[in-house]
Amino acid sequence: MRGNLWSRRTVQRLRQALISTVGSMKIKLLLCCCIGFTLIALASRASDFMGWTNHTAALERFSDSRKGYSIVMNTWKRYDLLKQSISHYSRCPRLDSIHIVWSEPSPPSDSLRKFLYHIVQLNTRDGRHVELKFDINTEDSLNNRFKEIKDLRTDAIFSIDDDVIFPCPSVEFAFDVWQSASDTMVGFVPRMHWVDLTKGDKNHYIYGGWWSVWWTGSYSMVLSKAAFFHKKYLSLYTNEMPASIREFITKNRNCEDIAMSFLVANATGAPPIWVKGKIFEIGSTGISSLGGHSEKRTHCIDRFVAEFGRIPLVPTSVKAVDSRNIWFW
């Protein structure tokens, strides 16, 4: 009896030890799997952590199969920022040409030209040919960024300011989105408008900045400081839009981006498309940093509504997200 009792106790202890060992192994295996998945995820997202200077080899396979886009870059006496931006964007795989909108009283210096041409040549040694041009304007006007460009080789324009950087993969993804809806504006910087109920009628509106978009989840504009649109809108802006709007913009030095949003929405009857992307603002000053900026843009919306005879902007809550780079979407 004692031998059988001892035997049963021994078997139970061995069984408990085995269960404990298996449980411990399962926990360790689960921890190893979690660590492994975490390392893989971190490796795949390393490009995001390294910032906007990362190369875009993963997207180069698309460069030969799809038509490219042209960058139209607005600049004003910020040569260091211009150099940084050109150096970055000239690496993007499907970029065809860069047009620098130059509205300064003096032409670009030979040294600046030489530097920019050289950096573009260095960044396109992979067989691509990116054309760099200065579009010289005699008048200092924000309308210059939307002047018609006769020798554009692409339908797609990526309008960008010289002080904002988006990683090339984000730009390439936005270009893909634009190709699926080439009549509308596709951009990274959304804004909103809504009826000003304090005015007592529906003909007055308020301009809403980023926090309005964040709070409501809706937007009706994407700003041309970082947006794709069809080249045909340059001709419409220059030749078809009321001259009084362009004169108002020149005088007030503001709201050319809102005017372009009105123009595109009026032509399409459709909302723009907001693309999620990481923005790097390399400048510290600009029109938006001046006092009373929102109030001035509210006035612009009311002025443009009066000119167009209606509010063509269409609100939406749709956002394009590149699911390859996001776990939860």
Tab-separated table of C-alpha atoms in Angstrom:
chain	number	residue	atom	x	y	z
A	1	MET	CA	0.000	0.000	0.000
A	2	ARG	CA	2.730	2.424	0.947
A	3	GLY	CA	4.553	1.576	-2.278
A	4	ASN	CA	1.446	2.196	-4.364
A	5	LEU	CA	0.728	5.452	-2.518
A	6	TRP	CA	4.295	6.644	-3.044
A	7	SER	CA	4.072	5.663	-6.706
A	8	ARG	CA	0.840	7.606	-7.213
A	9	ARG	CA	2.281	10.681	-5.484
A	10	THR	CA	5.385	10.486	-7.622
A	11	VAL	CA	3.316	10.272	-10.794
A	12	GLN	CA	1.209	13.281	-9.719
A	13	ARG	CA	4.304	15.321	-8.944
A	14	LEU	CA	5.830	14.419	-12.293
A	15	ARG	CA	2.583	15.326	-14.034
A	16	GLN	CA	2.417	18.715	-12.255
A	17	ALA	CA	6.059	19.354	-13.082
A	18	LEU	CA	5.421	18.480	-16.726
A	19	ILE	CA	2.356	20.750	-16.906
A	20	SER	CA	4.319	23.571	-15.298
A	21	THR	CA	7.195	23.057	-17.722
A	22	VAL	CA	4.893	22.999	-20.777
A	23	GLY	CA	3.085	26.117	-19.542
A	24	SER	CA	6.367	27.904	-19.031
A	25	MET	CA	7.512	26.895	-22.517
A	26	LYS	CA	4.262	28.207	-24.011
A	27	ILE	CA	4.719	31.553	-22.265
A	28	LYS	CA	8.319	31.785	-23.436
A	29	LEU	CA	7.303	30.833	-26.986
A	30	LEU	CA	4.560	33.488	-26.941
A	31	LEU	CA	7.000	36.105	-25.693
A	32	CYS	CA	9.509	35.165	-28.403
A	33	CYS	CA	6.813	35.479	-31.065
A	34	CYS	CA	5.783	38.902	-29.747
A	35	ILE	CA	9.382	40.084	-29.719
A	36	GLY	CA	9.938	38.714	-33.217
A	37	PHE	CA	6.863	40.442	-34.644
A	38	THR	CA	7.872	43.673	-32.936
A	39	LEU	CA	11.356	43.546	-34.460
A	40	ILE	CA	9.912	42.849	-37.911
A	41	ALA	CA	7.489	45.757	-37.557
A	42	LEU	CA	10.224	48.097	-36.391
A	43	ALA	CA	12.408	47.078	-39.318
A	44	SER	CA	9.586	47.731	-41.786
A	45	ARG	CA	8.930	51.144	-40.231
A	46	ALA	CA	12.580	52.134	-39.946
A	47	SER	CA	12.227	54.467	-42.906
A	48	ASP	CA	9.602	56.480	-40.996
A	49	PHE	CA	11.862	56.845	-37.982
A	50	MET	CA	14.773	57.960	-40.172
A	51	GLY	CA	12.721	60.863	-41.525
A	52	TRP	CA	12.275	62.391	-44.945
A	53	THR	CA	15.797	61.765	-46.276
A	54	ASN	CA	15.099	58.065	-46.805
A	55	HIS	CA	15.527	56.609	-50.315
A	56	THR	CA	12.550	55.016	-52.038
A	57	ALA	CA	13.892	51.879	-53.683
A	58	ALA	CA	10.718	49.969	-52.823
A	59	LEU	CA	8.670	52.211	-55.133
A	60	GLU	CA	11.110	52.390	-58.020
A	61	ARG	CA	9.567	49.331	-59.653
A	62	PHE	CA	6.559	51.492	-60.566
A	63	SER	CA	8.588	54.258	-62.192
A	64	ASP	CA	8.677	52.752	-65.670
A	65	SER	CA	5.064	51.617	-65.869
A	66	ARG	CA	3.224	54.864	-65.072
A	67	LYS	CA	3.380	58.397	-66.350
A	68	GLY	CA	5.013	60.828	-63.974
A	69	TYR	CA	4.231	64.204	-62.498
A	70	SER	CA	5.698	67.704	-62.487
A	71	ILE	CA	6.488	69.686	-59.365
A	72	VAL	CA	5.562	73.370	-59.329
A	73	MET	CA	7.348	74.886	-56.345
A	74	ASN	CA	6.593	78.325	-54.968
A	75	THR	CA	9.530	80.118	-53.326
A	76	TRP	CA	10.490	83.548	-52.034
A	77	LYS	CA	13.979	84.512	-50.805
A	78	ARG	CA	14.568	81.324	-48.831
A	79	TYR	CA	17.429	79.809	-50.761
A	80	ASP	CA	18.516	77.309	-48.107
A	81	LEU	CA	14.989	75.914	-47.934
A	82	LEU	CA	14.782	75.808	-51.715
A	83	LYS	CA	18.022	73.816	-51.884
A	84	GLN	CA	16.787	71.334	-49.271
A	85	SER	CA	13.471	70.843	-51.040
A	86	ILE	CA	14.952	70.376	-54.504
A	87	SER	CA	17.564	68.006	-53.115
A	88	HIS	CA	14.832	65.898	-51.535
A	89	TYR	CA	12.119	65.837	-54.197
A	90	SER	CA	14.521	65.193	-57.081
A	91	ARG	CA	14.945	61.691	-55.603
A	92	CYS	CA	11.268	60.768	-56.027
A	93	PRO	CA	10.930	57.936	-58.580
A	94	ARG	CA	8.208	59.211	-60.920
A	95	LEU	CA	9.124	62.894	-60.891
A	96	ASP	CA	9.411	64.226	-64.449
A	97	SER	CA	10.255	67.903	-63.986
A	98	ILE	CA	10.583	70.692	-61.430
A	99	HIS	CA	9.330	74.212	-62.149
A	100	ILE	CA	10.429	76.865	-59.651
A	101	VAL	CA	7.994	79.792	-59.513
A	102	TRP	CA	10.308	82.801	-59.243
A	103	SER	CA	8.684	86.170	-58.421
A	104	GLU	CA	11.602	88.046	-56.871
A	105	PRO	CA	12.708	91.372	-58.376
A	106	SER	CA	16.157	89.972	-59.249
A	107	PRO	CA	16.667	86.815	-61.307
A	108	PRO	CA	18.148	83.719	-59.630
A	109	SER	CA	21.908	83.955	-59.234
A	110	ASP	CA	24.265	81.861	-61.326
A	111	SER	CA	25.540	80.143	-58.196
A	112	LEU	CA	22.021	79.126	-57.160
A	113	ARG	CA	21.234	77.820	-60.624
A	114	LYS	CA	24.482	75.894	-60.763
A	115	PHE	CA	23.939	74.311	-57.352
A	116	LEU	CA	20.366	73.212	-58.107
A	117	TYR	CA	21.192	71.812	-61.547
A	118	HIS	CA	24.107	69.912	-60.032
A	119	ILE	CA	22.080	68.410	-57.181
A	120	VAL	CA	19.324	67.291	-59.564
A	121	GLN	CA	21.914	65.662	-61.805
A	122	LEU	CA	23.448	63.849	-58.827
A	123	ASN	CA	20.087	62.538	-57.648
A	124	THR	CA	19.044	61.209	-61.067
A	125	ARG	CA	22.007	59.004	-61.896
A	126	ASP	CA	19.687	55.989	-61.911
A	127	GLY	CA	18.738	56.633	-65.527
A	128	ARG	CA	15.920	59.110	-64.881
A	129	HIS	CA	15.929	62.528	-66.489
A	130	VAL	CA	14.408	65.254	-64.319
A	131	GLU	CA	14.139	68.647	-65.949
A	132	LEU	CA	14.670	71.736	-63.769
A	133	LYS	CA	13.327	75.116	-64.869
A	134	PHE	CA	12.911	78.571	-63.380
A	135	ASP	CA	9.602	80.197	-64.345
A	136	ILE	CA	10.541	83.875	-64.080
A	137	ASN	CA	7.770	86.392	-63.345
A	138	THR	CA	8.047	90.161	-63.577
A	139	GLU	CA	5.179	90.771	-61.117
A	140	ASP	CA	5.225	89.726	-57.467
A	141	SER	CA	1.868	87.988	-57.104
A	142	LEU	CA	0.666	84.792	-55.448
A	143	ASN	CA	-1.242	84.112	-58.666
A	144	ASN	CA	2.090	83.291	-60.297
A	145	ARG	CA	2.086	79.812	-58.802
A	146	PHE	CA	-0.929	78.982	-60.971
A	147	LYS	CA	0.194	80.551	-64.239
A	148	GLU	CA	-0.222	78.308	-67.244
A	149	ILE	CA	2.963	76.406	-68.169
A	150	LYS	CA	3.033	75.648	-71.886
A	151	ASP	CA	5.804	73.028	-71.976
A	152	LEU	CA	4.610	70.678	-69.219
A	153	ARG	CA	5.167	67.055	-70.221
A	154	THR	CA	2.755	65.578	-67.659
A	155	ASP	CA	-0.913	65.985	-66.841
A	156	ALA	CA	-0.266	65.755	-63.104
A	157	ILE	CA	1.065	68.711	-61.141
A	158	PHE	CA	2.297	68.455	-57.575
A	159	SER	CA	2.036	71.977	-56.182
A	160	ILE	CA	4.341	72.436	-53.201
A	161	ASP	CA	5.825	75.229	-51.088
A	162	ASP	CA	9.570	75.402	-50.550
A	163	ASP	CA	9.281	74.945	-46.772
A	164	VAL	CA	7.414	71.634	-46.528
A	165	ILE	CA	8.829	68.168	-47.055
A	166	PHE	CA	6.890	64.953	-47.540
A	167	PRO	CA	8.645	61.580	-47.855
A	168	CYS	CA	8.794	60.385	-51.447
A	169	PRO	CA	6.687	57.264	-50.702
A	170	SER	CA	3.902	59.557	-49.450
A	171	VAL	CA	4.131	61.698	-52.592
A	172	GLU	CA	4.102	58.618	-54.820
A	173	PHE	CA	1.058	57.238	-52.990
A	174	ALA	CA	-0.770	60.565	-53.367
A	175	PHE	CA	0.041	60.441	-57.079
A	176	ASP	CA	-1.557	56.974	-57.273
A	177	VAL	CA	-4.658	58.340	-55.548
A	178	TRP	CA	-4.783	61.284	-57.955
A	179	GLN	CA	-4.605	58.929	-60.935
A	180	SER	CA	-7.806	57.297	-59.726
A	181	ALA	CA	-9.572	60.692	-59.607
A	182	SER	CA	-7.585	63.008	-61.867
A	183	ASP	CA	-10.206	65.758	-62.088
A	184	THR	CA	-10.153	66.544	-58.387
A	185	MET	CA	-7.501	67.879	-56.002
A	186	VAL	CA	-5.566	65.369	-53.931
A	187	GLY	CA	-3.478	66.745	-51.101
A	188	PHE	CA	-1.997	66.501	-47.641
A	189	VAL	CA	-3.290	69.664	-45.918
A	190	PRO	CA	-7.092	69.687	-45.405
A	191	ARG	CA	-9.206	72.657	-44.390
A	192	MET	CA	-12.916	73.229	-43.760
A	193	HIS	CA	-15.618	75.862	-44.124
A	194	TRP	CA	-19.027	76.185	-42.514
A	195	VAL	CA	-21.954	78.596	-42.419
A	196	ASP	CA	-21.548	81.584	-40.104
A	197	LEU	CA	-24.819	81.411	-38.182
A	198	THR	CA	-24.112	84.709	-36.417
A	199	LYS	CA	-24.695	86.613	-39.678
A	200	GLY	CA	-28.359	85.626	-39.904
A	201	ASP	CA	-28.236	84.130	-43.419
A	202	LYS	CA	-26.508	81.363	-45.366
A	203	ASN	CA	-24.322	83.594	-47.532
A	204	HIS	CA	-21.551	84.052	-44.982
A	205	TYR	CA	-19.010	81.411	-44.090
A	206	ILE	CA	-16.153	80.766	-41.679
A	207	TYR	CA	-12.757	79.393	-42.610
A	208	GLY	CA	-11.703	76.458	-40.455
A	209	GLY	CA	-8.078	75.510	-39.918
A	210	TRP	CA	-6.556	72.169	-38.989
A	211	TRP	CA	-8.189	71.963	-35.571
A	212	SER	CA	-11.612	72.272	-37.182
A	213	VAL	CA	-10.783	69.295	-39.399
A	214	TRP	CA	-9.471	67.330	-36.440
A	215	TRP	CA	-12.548	68.059	-34.338
A	216	THR	CA	-15.228	67.401	-36.967
A	217	GLY	CA	-13.499	64.780	-39.106
A	218	SER	CA	-14.613	66.680	-42.211
A	219	TYR	CA	-12.950	68.957	-44.747
A	220	SER	CA	-13.866	70.740	-47.987
A	221	MET	CA	-10.462	71.925	-49.239
A	222	VAL	CA	-6.905	70.675	-49.585
A	223	LEU	CA	-4.362	73.475	-49.729
A	224	SER	CA	-2.150	73.886	-52.772
A	225	LYS	CA	0.950	74.084	-50.550
A	226	ALA	CA	0.999	70.294	-50.995
A	227	ALA	CA	-1.515	68.983	-53.535
A	228	PHE	CA	-1.892	67.206	-56.873
A	229	PHE	CA	-4.184	68.551	-59.576
A	230	HIS	CA	-4.524	68.417	-63.363
A	231	LYS	CA	-2.555	70.892	-65.440
A	232	LYS	CA	-5.775	72.071	-67.141
A	233	TYR	CA	-6.635	74.019	-64.000
A	234	LEU	CA	-3.646	76.305	-64.572
A	235	SER	CA	-5.276	77.454	-67.802
A	236	LEU	CA	-8.690	77.826	-66.135
A	237	TYR	CA	-7.180	79.820	-63.263
A	238	THR	CA	-5.277	82.146	-65.600
A	239	ASN	CA	-7.803	82.572	-68.391
A	240	GLU	CA	-11.287	81.707	-67.098
A	241	MET	CA	-11.503	82.623	-63.437
A	242	PRO	CA	-12.846	86.157	-62.808
A	243	ALA	CA	-10.036	88.702	-63.044
A	244	SER	CA	-11.441	90.428	-59.955
A	245	ILE	CA	-10.499	87.381	-57.858
A	246	ARG	CA	-6.912	87.402	-59.120
A	247	GLU	CA	-6.706	91.151	-58.471
A	248	PHE	CA	-8.038	90.642	-54.942
A	249	ILE	CA	-5.374	87.965	-54.301
A	250	THR	CA	-2.556	90.162	-55.614
A	251	LYS	CA	-3.679	93.077	-53.476
A	252	ASN	CA	-4.208	91.096	-50.264
A	253	ARG	CA	-1.358	88.581	-50.712
A	254	ASN	CA	-3.484	85.698	-49.510
A	255	CYS	CA	-6.040	83.038	-50.498
A	256	GLU	CA	-4.779	81.884	-53.900
A	257	ASP	CA	-5.072	78.321	-52.541
A	258	ILE	CA	-8.714	78.858	-51.568
A	259	ALA	CA	-9.403	80.298	-55.032
A	260	MET	CA	-7.952	77.148	-56.647
A	261	SER	CA	-10.129	74.985	-54.389
A	262	PHE	CA	-13.195	76.996	-55.471
A	263	LEU	CA	-12.185	76.653	-59.120
A	264	VAL	CA	-11.737	72.865	-59.038
A	265	ALA	CA	-14.878	72.237	-56.964
A	266	ASN	CA	-16.891	74.490	-59.282
A	267	ALA	CA	-15.670	72.501	-62.306
A	268	THR	CA	-16.184	69.028	-60.837
A	269	GLY	CA	-18.958	69.302	-58.251
A	270	ALA	CA	-16.889	66.861	-56.218
A	271	PRO	CA	-14.903	67.081	-52.974
A	272	PRO	CA	-11.111	66.904	-52.807
A	273	ILE	CA	-9.264	63.898	-51.393
A	274	TRP	CA	-7.129	64.150	-48.284
A	275	VAL	CA	-4.127	61.829	-48.210
A	276	LYS	CA	-2.565	60.983	-44.868
A	277	GLY	CA	1.135	61.799	-44.845
A	278	LYS	CA	3.896	62.819	-42.485
A	279	ILE	CA	4.812	66.484	-42.970
A	280	PHE	CA	8.163	68.051	-42.130
A	281	GLU	CA	7.954	71.846	-41.949
A	282	ILE	CA	11.487	73.143	-42.437
A	283	GLY	CA	10.577	76.830	-42.449
A	284	SER	CA	9.622	79.027	-39.516
A	285	THR	CA	7.837	81.941	-41.166
A	286	GLY	CA	5.085	82.388	-43.692
A	287	ILE	CA	1.771	84.079	-44.388
A	288	SER	CA	-0.077	81.693	-42.060
A	289	SER	CA	2.073	82.819	-39.115
A	290	LEU	CA	0.862	86.419	-39.363
A	291	GLY	CA	-1.820	87.799	-37.054
A	292	GLY	CA	-5.436	87.696	-38.204
A	293	HIS	CA	-4.753	84.956	-40.744
A	294	SER	CA	-8.007	83.031	-40.185
A	295	GLU	CA	-10.109	86.191	-40.258
A	296	LYS	CA	-8.557	87.212	-43.584
A	297	ARG	CA	-9.285	83.817	-45.087
A	298	THR	CA	-12.860	83.935	-43.818
A	299	HIS	CA	-13.205	87.219	-45.708
A	300	CYS	CA	-11.752	85.542	-48.807
A	301	ILE	CA	-14.382	82.797	-48.730
A	302	ASP	CA	-17.204	85.340	-48.519
A	303	ARG	CA	-15.658	87.351	-51.351
A	304	PHE	CA	-15.264	84.303	-53.585
A	305	VAL	CA	-18.825	83.130	-52.837
A	306	ALA	CA	-20.050	86.496	-54.042
A	307	GLU	CA	-17.968	86.203	-57.235
A	308	PHE	CA	-18.999	82.597	-57.984
A	309	GLY	CA	-22.618	83.217	-56.998
A	310	ARG	CA	-22.609	80.185	-54.716
A	311	ILE	CA	-20.417	78.037	-52.462
A	312	PRO	CA	-19.004	75.265	-54.700
A	313	LEU	CA	-16.959	73.584	-51.948
A	314	VAL	CA	-18.159	70.058	-51.116
A	315	PRO	CA	-17.493	68.712	-47.601
A	316	THR	CA	-16.359	65.119	-47.157
A	317	SER	CA	-14.904	62.842	-44.486
A	318	VAL	CA	-12.978	60.494	-46.805
A	319	LYS	CA	-9.253	60.053	-46.170
A	320	ALA	CA	-6.829	58.028	-48.286
A	321	VAL	CA	-4.428	55.931	-46.231
A	322	ASP	CA	-1.569	53.750	-47.458
A	323	SER	CA	-2.423	50.516	-45.646
A	324	ARG	CA	1.039	49.082	-46.332
A	325	ASN	CA	2.480	51.378	-43.682
A	326	ILE	CA	-0.253	51.248	-41.048
A	327	TRP	CA	-1.276	48.412	-38.749
A	328	PHE	CA	-4.739	49.706	-37.898
A	329	TRP	CA	-6.665	51.492	-40.680
